[in-house]
Tab-separated table of C-alpha atoms in Angstrom:
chain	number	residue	atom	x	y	z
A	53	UNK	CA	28.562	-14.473	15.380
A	54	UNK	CA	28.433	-17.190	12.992
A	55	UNK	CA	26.345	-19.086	15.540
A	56	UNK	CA	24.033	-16.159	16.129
A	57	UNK	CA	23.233	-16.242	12.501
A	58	UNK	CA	22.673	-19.859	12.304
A	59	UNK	CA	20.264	-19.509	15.419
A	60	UNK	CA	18.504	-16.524	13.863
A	61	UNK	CA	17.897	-18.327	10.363
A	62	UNK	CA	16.621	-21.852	12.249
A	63	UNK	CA	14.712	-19.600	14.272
A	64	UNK	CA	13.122	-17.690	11.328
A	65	UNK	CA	12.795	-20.872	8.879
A	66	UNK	CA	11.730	-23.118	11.407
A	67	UNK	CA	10.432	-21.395	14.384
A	68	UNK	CA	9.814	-23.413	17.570
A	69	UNK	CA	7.171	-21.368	19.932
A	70	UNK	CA	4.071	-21.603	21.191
A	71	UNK	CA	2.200	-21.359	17.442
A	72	UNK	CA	-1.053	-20.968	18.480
A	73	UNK	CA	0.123	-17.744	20.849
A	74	UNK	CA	2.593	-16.525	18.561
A	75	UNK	CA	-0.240	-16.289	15.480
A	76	UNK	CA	-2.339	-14.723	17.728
A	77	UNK	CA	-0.202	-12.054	19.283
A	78	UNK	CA	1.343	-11.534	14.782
A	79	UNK	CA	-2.621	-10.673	14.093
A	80	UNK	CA	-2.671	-8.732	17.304
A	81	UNK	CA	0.153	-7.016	15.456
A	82	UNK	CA	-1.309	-6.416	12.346
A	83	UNK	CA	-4.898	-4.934	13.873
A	84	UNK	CA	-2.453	-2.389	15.472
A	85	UNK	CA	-0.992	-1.841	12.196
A	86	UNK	CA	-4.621	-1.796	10.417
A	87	UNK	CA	-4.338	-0.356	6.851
A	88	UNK	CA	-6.194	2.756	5.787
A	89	UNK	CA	-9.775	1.550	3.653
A	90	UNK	CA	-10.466	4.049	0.982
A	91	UNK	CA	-13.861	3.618	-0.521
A	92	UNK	CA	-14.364	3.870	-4.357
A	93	UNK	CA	-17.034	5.763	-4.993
A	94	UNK	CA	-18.887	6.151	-8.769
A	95	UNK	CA	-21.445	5.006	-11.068
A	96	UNK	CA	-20.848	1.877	-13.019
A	97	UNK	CA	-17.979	1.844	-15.434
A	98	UNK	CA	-16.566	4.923	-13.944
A	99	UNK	CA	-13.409	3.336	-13.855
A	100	UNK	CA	-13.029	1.758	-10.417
A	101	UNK	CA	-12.399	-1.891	-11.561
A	102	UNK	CA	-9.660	-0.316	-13.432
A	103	UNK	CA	-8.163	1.341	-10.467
A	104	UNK	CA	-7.890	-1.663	-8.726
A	105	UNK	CA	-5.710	-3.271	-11.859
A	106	UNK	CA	-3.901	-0.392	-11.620
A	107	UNK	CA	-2.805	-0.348	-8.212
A	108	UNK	CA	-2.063	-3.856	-8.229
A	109	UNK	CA	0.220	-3.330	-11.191
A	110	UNK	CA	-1.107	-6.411	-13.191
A	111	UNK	CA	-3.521	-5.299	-16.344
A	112	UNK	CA	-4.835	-8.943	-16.596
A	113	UNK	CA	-6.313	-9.116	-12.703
A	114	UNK	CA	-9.745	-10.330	-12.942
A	115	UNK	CA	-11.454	-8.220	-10.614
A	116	UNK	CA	-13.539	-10.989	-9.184
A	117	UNK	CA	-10.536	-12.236	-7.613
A	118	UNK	CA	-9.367	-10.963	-3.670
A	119	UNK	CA	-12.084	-9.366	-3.744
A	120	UNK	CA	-14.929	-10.359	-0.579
A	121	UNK	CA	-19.037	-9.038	0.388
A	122	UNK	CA	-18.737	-7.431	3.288
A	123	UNK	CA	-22.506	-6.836	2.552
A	124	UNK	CA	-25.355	-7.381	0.133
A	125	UNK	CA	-23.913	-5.153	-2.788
A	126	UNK	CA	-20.291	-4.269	-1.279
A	127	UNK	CA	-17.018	-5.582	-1.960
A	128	UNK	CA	-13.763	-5.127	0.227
A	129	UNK	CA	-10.297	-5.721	-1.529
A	130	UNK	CA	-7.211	-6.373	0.265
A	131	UNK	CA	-4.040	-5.135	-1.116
A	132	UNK	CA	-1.465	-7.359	-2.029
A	133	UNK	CA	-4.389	-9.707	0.086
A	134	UNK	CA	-5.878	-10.458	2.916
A	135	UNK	CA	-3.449	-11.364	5.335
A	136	UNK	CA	-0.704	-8.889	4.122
A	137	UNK	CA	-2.944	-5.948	3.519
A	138	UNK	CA	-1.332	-2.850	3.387
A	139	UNK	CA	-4.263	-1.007	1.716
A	140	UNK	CA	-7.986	-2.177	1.244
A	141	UNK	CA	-10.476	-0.870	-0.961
A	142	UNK	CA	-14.379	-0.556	-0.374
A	143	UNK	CA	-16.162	-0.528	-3.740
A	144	UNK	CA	-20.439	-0.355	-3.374
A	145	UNK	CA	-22.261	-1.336	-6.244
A	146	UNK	CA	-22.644	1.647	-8.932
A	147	UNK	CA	-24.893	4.889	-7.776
A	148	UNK	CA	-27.124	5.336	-9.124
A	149	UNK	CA	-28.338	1.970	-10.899
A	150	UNK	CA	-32.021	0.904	-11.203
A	151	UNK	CA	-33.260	-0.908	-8.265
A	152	UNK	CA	-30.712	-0.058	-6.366
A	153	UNK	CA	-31.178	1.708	-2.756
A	154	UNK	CA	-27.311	2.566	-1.521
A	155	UNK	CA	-28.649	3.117	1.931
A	156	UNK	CA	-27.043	0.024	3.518
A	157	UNK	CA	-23.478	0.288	1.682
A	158	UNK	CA	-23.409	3.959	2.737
A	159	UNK	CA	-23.975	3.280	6.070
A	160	UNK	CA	-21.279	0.624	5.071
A	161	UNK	CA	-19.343	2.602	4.417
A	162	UNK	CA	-19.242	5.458	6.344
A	163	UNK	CA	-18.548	2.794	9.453
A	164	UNK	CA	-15.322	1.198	7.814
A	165	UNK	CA	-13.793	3.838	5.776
A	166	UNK	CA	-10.925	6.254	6.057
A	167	UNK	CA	-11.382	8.387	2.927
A	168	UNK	CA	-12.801	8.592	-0.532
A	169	UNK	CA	-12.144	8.092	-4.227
A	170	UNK	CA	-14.406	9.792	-6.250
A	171	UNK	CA	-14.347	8.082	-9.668
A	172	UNK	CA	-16.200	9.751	-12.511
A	173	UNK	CA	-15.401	9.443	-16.480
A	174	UNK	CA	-14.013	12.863	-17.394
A	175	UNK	CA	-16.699	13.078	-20.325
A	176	UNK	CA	-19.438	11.943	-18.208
A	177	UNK	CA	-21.457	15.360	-16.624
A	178	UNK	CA	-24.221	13.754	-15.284
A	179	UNK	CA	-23.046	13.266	-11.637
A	180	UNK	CA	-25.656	14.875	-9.906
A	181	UNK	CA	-26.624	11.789	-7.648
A	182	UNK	CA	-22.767	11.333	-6.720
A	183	UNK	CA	-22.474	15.036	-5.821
A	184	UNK	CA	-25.727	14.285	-3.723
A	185	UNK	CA	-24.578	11.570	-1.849
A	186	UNK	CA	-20.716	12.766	-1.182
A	187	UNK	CA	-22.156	16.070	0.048
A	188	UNK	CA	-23.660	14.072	2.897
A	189	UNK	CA	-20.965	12.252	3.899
A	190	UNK	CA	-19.124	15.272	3.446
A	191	UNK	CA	-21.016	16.697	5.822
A	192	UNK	CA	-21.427	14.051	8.378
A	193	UNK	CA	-17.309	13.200	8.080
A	194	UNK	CA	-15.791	16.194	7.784
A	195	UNK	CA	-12.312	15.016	8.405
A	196	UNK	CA	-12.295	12.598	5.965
A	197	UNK	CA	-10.013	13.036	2.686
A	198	UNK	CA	-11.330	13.288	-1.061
A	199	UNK	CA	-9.821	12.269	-3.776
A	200	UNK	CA	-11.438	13.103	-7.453
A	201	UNK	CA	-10.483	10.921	-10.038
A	202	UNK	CA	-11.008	11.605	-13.310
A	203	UNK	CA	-10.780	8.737	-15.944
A	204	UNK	CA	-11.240	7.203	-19.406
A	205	UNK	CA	-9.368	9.990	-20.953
A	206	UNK	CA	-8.874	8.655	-24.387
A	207	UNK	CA	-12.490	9.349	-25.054
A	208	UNK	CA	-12.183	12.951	-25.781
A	209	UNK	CA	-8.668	12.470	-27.885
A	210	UNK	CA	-8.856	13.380	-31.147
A	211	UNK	CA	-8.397	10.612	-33.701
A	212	UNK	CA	-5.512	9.247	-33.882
A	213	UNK	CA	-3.734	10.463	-31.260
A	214	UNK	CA	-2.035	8.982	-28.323
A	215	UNK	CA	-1.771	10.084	-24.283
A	216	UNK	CA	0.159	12.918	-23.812
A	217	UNK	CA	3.615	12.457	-23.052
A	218	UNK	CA	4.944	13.453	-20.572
A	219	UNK	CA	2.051	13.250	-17.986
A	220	UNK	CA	0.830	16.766	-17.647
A	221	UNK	CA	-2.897	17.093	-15.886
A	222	UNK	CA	-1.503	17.719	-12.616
A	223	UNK	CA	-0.463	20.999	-14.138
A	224	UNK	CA	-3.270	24.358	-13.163
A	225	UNK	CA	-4.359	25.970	-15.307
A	226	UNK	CA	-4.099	22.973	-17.419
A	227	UNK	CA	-1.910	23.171	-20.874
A	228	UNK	CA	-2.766	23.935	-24.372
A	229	UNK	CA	-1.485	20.818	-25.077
A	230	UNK	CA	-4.622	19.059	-23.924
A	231	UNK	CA	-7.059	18.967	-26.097
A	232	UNK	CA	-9.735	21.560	-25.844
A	233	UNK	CA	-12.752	19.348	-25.413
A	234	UNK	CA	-10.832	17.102	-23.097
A	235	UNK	CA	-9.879	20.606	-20.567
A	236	UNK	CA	-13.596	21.702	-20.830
A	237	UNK	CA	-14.962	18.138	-19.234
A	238	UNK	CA	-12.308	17.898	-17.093
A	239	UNK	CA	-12.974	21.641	-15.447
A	240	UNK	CA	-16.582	21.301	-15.759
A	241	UNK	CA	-16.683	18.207	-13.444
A	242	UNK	CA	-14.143	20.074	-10.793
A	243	UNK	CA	-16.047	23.112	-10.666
A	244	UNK	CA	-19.404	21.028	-10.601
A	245	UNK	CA	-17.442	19.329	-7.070
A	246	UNK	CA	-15.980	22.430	-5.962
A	247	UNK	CA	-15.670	22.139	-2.186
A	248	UNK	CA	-16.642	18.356	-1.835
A	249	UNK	CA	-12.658	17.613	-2.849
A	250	UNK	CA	-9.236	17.685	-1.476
A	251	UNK	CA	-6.942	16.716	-4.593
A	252	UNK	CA	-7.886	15.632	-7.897
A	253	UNK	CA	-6.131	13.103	-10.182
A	254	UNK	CA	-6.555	12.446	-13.750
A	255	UNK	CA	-5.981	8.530	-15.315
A	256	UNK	CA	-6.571	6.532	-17.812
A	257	UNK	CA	-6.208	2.805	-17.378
A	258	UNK	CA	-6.845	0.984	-20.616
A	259	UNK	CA	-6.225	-2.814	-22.034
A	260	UNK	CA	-3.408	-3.835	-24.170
A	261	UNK	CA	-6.232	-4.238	-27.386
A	262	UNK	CA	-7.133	-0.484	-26.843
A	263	UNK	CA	-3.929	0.379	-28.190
A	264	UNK	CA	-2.892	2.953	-25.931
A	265	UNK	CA	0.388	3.355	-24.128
A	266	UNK	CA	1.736	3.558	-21.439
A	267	UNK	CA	-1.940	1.557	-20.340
A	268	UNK	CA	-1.629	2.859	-16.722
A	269	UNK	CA	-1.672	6.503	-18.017
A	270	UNK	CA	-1.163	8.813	-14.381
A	271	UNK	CA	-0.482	5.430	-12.076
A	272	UNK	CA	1.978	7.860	-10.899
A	273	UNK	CA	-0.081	10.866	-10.492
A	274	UNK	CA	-2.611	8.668	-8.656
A	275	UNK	CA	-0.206	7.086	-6.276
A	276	UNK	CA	0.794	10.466	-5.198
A	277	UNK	CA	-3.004	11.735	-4.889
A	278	UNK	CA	-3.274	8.281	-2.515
A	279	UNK	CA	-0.420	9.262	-0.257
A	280	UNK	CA	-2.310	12.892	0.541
A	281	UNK	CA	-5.147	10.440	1.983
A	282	UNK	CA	-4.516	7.696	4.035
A	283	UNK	CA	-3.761	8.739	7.708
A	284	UNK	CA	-0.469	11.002	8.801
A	285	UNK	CA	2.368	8.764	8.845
A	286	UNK	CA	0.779	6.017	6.819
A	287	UNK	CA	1.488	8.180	3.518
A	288	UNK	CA	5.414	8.237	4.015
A	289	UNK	CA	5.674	4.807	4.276
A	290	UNK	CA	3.884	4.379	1.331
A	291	UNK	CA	5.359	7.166	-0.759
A	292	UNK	CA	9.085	6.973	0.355
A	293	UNK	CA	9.531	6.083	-3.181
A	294	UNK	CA	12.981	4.775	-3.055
A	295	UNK	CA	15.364	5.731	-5.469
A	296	UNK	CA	16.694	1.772	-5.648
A	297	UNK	CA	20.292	1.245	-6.162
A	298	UNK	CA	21.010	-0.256	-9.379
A	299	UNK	CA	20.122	-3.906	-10.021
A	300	UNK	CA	17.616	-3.755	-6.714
A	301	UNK	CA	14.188	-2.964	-8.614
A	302	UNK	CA	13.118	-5.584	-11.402
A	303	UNK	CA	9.185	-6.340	-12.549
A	304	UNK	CA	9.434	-9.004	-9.190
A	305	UNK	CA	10.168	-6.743	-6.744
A	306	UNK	CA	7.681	-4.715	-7.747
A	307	UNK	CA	5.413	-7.442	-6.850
A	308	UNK	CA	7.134	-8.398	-3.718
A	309	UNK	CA	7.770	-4.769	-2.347
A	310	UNK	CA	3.988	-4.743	-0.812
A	311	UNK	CA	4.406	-8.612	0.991
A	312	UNK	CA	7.466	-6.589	2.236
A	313	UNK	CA	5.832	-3.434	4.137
A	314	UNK	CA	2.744	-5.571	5.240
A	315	UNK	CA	5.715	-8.029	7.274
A	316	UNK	CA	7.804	-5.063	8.446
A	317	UNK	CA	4.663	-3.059	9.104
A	318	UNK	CA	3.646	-6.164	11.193
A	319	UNK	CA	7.032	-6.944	12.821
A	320	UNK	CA	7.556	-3.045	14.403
A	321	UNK	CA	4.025	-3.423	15.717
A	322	UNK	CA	5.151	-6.634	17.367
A	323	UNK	CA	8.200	-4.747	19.038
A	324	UNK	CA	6.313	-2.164	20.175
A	325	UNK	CA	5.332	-4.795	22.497
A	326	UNK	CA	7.106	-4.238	25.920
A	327	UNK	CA	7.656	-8.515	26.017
A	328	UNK	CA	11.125	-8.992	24.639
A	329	UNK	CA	10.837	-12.771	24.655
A	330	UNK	CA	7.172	-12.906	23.296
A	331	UNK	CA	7.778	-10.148	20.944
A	332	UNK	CA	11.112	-11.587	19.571
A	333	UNK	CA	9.375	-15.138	18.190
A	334	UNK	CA	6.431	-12.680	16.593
A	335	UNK	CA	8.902	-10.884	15.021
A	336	UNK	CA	11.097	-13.862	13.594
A	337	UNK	CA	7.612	-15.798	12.497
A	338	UNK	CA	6.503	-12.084	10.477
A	339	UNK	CA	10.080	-11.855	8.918
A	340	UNK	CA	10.275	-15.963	7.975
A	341	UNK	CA	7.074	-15.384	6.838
A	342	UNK	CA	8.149	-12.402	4.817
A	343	UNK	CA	11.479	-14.266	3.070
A	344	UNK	CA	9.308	-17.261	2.572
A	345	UNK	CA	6.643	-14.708	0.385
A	346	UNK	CA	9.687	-13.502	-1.695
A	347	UNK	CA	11.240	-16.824	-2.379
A	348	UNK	CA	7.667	-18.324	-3.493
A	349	UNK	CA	8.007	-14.903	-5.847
A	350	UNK	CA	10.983	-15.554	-7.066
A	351	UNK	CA	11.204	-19.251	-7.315
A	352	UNK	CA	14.435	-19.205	-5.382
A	353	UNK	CA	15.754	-21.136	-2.474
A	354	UNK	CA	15.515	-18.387	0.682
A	355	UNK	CA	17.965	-20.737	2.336
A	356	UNK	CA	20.829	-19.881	-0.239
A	357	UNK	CA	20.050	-16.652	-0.226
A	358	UNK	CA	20.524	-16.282	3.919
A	359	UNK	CA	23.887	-18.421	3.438
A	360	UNK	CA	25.411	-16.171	1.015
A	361	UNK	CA	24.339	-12.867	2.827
A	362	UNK	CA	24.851	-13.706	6.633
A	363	UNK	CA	28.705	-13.573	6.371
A	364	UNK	CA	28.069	-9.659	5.212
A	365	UNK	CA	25.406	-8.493	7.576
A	366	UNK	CA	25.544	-10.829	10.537
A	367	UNK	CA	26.622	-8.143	13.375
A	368	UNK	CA	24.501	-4.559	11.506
A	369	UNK	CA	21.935	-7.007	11.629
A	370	UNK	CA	21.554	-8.938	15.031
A	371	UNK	CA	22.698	-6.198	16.869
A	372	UNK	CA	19.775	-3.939	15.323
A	373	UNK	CA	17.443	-6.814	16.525
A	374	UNK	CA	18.794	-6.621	20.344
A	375	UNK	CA	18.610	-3.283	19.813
A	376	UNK	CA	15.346	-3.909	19.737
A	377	UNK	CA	14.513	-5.902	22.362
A	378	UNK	CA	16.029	-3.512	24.589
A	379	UNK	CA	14.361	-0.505	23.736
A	380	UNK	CA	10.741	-2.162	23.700
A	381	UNK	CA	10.777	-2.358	27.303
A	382	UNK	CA	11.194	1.876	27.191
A	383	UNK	CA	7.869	3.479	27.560
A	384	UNK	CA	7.131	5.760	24.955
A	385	UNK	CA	9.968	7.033	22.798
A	386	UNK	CA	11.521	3.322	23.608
A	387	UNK	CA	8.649	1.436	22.053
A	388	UNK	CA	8.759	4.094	18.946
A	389	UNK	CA	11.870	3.430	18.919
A	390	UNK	CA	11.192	-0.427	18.981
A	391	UNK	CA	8.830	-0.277	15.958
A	392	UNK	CA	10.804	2.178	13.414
A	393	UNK	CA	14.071	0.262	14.323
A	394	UNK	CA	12.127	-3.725	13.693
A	395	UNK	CA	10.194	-2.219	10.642
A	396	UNK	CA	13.197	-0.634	9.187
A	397	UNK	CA	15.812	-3.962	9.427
A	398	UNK	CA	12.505	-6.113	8.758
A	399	UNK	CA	12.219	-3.988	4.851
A	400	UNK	CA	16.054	-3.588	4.333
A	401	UNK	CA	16.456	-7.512	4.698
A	402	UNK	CA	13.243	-8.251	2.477
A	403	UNK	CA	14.833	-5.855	-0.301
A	404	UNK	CA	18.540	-7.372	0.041
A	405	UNK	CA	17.124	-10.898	-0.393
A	406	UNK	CA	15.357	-9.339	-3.724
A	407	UNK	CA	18.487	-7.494	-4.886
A	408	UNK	CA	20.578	-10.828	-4.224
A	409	UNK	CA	17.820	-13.193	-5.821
A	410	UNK	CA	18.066	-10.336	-9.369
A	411	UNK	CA	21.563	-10.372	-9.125
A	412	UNK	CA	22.074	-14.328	-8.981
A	413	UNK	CA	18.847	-14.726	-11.998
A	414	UNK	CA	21.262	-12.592	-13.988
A	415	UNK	CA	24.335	-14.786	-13.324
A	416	UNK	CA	26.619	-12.298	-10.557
A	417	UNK	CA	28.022	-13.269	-7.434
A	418	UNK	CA	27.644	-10.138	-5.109
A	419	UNK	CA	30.562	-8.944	-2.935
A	420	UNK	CA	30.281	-8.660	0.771
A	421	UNK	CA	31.079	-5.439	0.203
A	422	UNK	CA	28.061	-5.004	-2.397
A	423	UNK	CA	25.991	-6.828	-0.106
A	424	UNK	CA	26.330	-4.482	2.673
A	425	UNK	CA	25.953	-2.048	0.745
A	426	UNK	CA	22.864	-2.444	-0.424
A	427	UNK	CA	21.531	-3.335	3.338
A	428	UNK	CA	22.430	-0.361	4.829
A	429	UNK	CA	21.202	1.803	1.725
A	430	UNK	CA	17.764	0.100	2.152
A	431	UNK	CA	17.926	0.760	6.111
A	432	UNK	CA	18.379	4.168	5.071
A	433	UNK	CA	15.491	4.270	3.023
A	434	UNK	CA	13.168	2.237	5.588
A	435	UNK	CA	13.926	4.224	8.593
A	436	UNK	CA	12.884	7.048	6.336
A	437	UNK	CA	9.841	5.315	5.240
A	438	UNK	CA	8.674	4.325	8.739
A	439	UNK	CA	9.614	6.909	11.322
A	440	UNK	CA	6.797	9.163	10.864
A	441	UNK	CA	3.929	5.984	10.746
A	442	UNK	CA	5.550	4.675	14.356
A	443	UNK	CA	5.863	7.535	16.027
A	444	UNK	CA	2.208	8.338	15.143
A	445	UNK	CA	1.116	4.998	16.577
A	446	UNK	CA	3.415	5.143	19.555
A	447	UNK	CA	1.695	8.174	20.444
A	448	UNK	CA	-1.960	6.867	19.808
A	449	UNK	CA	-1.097	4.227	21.872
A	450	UNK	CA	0.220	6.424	24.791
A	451	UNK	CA	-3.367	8.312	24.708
A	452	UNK	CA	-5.141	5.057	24.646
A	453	UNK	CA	-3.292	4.014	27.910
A	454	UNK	CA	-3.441	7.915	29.567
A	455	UNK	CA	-7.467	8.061	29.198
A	456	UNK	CA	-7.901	4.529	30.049
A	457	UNK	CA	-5.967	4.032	33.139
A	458	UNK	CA	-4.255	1.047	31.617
A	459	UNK	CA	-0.535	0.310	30.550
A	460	UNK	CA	0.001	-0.935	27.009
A	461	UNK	CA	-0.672	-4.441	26.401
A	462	UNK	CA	2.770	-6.395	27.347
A	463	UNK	CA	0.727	-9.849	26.720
């Protein structure tokens, strides 16, 4: 087995296929495993540059950056970026602004997205020319998701006061607590949407010279509104919230956990390919290109890391790759199968590598025993995380196939 692993680790690190064939059939992948687009939709300095700091989790992004026209006066953003998305947001320039017409980035819009995020300050009542235009779409997509977000909280605090602790505006009818000017703006604004909304969220993102903390007031709360949103079985993989084993989560996973789903997300789709031999090199080239994200995050050698942790998890691992292989060639359930199974060792590796990489920055040698451990825990928590999002696609793709004529694509 020793072998195995040191053929599985070339194969990963230095992969030697067709890479012209084996690029094409990973983006093949990744198109199959598109991410959801939610568009932001508000006036200007509702709040939505804000929610994109937010969900990135760094205060100090300047918004300019990831961000690309996709036409005159729209911007696309790819979450954690373009190649790895695993979310992208559509932001058209502010409603409402003079000299503006928002006919083209509706139309935009309405072609590209897969729900809506309503972003309004909660002390701002003016919003008739929002309500005007999500009433449309509202009307012209009626299956499409709405999110209200309410924001810039602080402005209705009294003076001197801080954010409520803990976070309590998901509560209905709303506390006392909340102070009375504050619960009037925020119900005015629902009851002026009533209807045009499926969940509502309530934030306040500030900077660190505002002087308010936590700064990502309701990240939480908004995360959660997210997950009601994007398309059934997308929102457990994203909301599976593990509860990490201790030492696992540190402020760099944080920032590698998305360059983690994007791989495995793109590895199960490879799979789910009924080409064992094709699919196998995609899959290695999305997980090397995975480890080789978290070392660059980390500033760690991914080469130590695979030394020390093959010993523990040579056989749970390898065999869940032939695994695999063999059930990719199933129709159906198999290629399901396929997917969750890829997906689910794909994340469980990516999050050992972090756990050893925290563990070794703090000066511990992890156990085999620890080590496997932590691997199957994260399997766990990935087949739990993916199941619902691959069987979802295994079944699109069966209906694809039944109403074309066609077989899946085995190329």
């Amino acid at each position: 087995m020793a072998s195995s692993w040191l053929d599985w680790m070339n194969a990963v690190l230095s992969p030697k296929v067709d890479e012209a064939r084996t690029q094409e059939e990973l983006a093949k992948a990744r198109r199959l495993a598109g991410p959801p687009v939610l568009w932001l939709l508000g006036k200007t300095q509702s709040g939505k540059s804000s929610i994109i700091r937010g969900i990135t989790g760094r205060s100090d992004i300047e918004i300019g950056e990831g961000w690309k026209a996709c036409t005159r006066t729209s911007r696309i953003y790819d979450f954690p970026n373009e190649e790895e998305a695993i979310l992208r947001f559509l932001d058209t320039r502010g409603i409402g602004e003079p000299f503006y017409d928002p006919a083209e980035d509706i139309a935009y819009a309405e072609r590209q997205a897969n729900g809506i995020l309503v972003v309004m300050r909660a002390c701002d009542p003016a919003q008739e020319i929002i309500k005007t235009v999500l009433a449309k779409v509202r009307r012209q997509k009626q299956t499409w998701p709405v999110v209200l977000v309410q924001t810039t909280l602080h402005e209705a605090y009294p003076r001197d006061t801080g954010h409520l602790r803990p976070y309590c505006f998901d509560a209905s009818p709303l506390p006392e607590a909340v102070p009375t000017d504050l619960a009037r703006a925020l119900e005015y604004q629902r009851q002026d949407f009533a209807g045009l909304f499926d969940r509502r969220v309530a934030i306040d993102f500030t900077h660190e010279m505002d002087g308010y903390e936590p700064q990502l007031y309701g990240l939480d709360a908004l995360w959660t509104a997210l997950a009601g949103i994007v398309p059934a079985g997308f929102r457990d993989m994203l909301t599976a919230k593990p509860e990490i084993v201790s030492g696992l989560r540190d402020a760099l996973f944080d920032t590698a956990l998305p360059h983690i789903l994007s791989y495995s997300l793109a590895a199960g789709a490879a799979a789910m390919v009924p080409a064992p031999v094709l699919n196998l090199s995609v899959v290695t080239v999305a997980q090397g290109k995975m480890l080789h994200s978290i070392s660059s995050i980390y500033h760690r050698s991914i080469i130590q890391a695979l030394t020390a942790l093959a010993p523990a998890l040579g056989v749970s691992f390898l065999a869940r790759m032939l695994g695999r292989s063999v059930a990719s060639g199933i129709p159906g359930v198999g290629t399901a199968v396929a997917g969750i199974s890829t997906a689910s060792a794909t994340y469980a590796l990516g999050c050992l590598v972090c756990w050893y990489f925290a563990k070794v920055a703090r000066g511990d040698v992890p156990t085999k025993e620890q080590i496997n451990r932590v691997y199957q825990a994260e399997l766990a928590r990935g087949l739990e995380r993916f199941q619902e999002y691959f069987k979802s696609l295994a079944a699109t793709r069966s209906e694809t196939s039944e109403d074309t004529g066609d077989k899946p694509d085995a190329a």
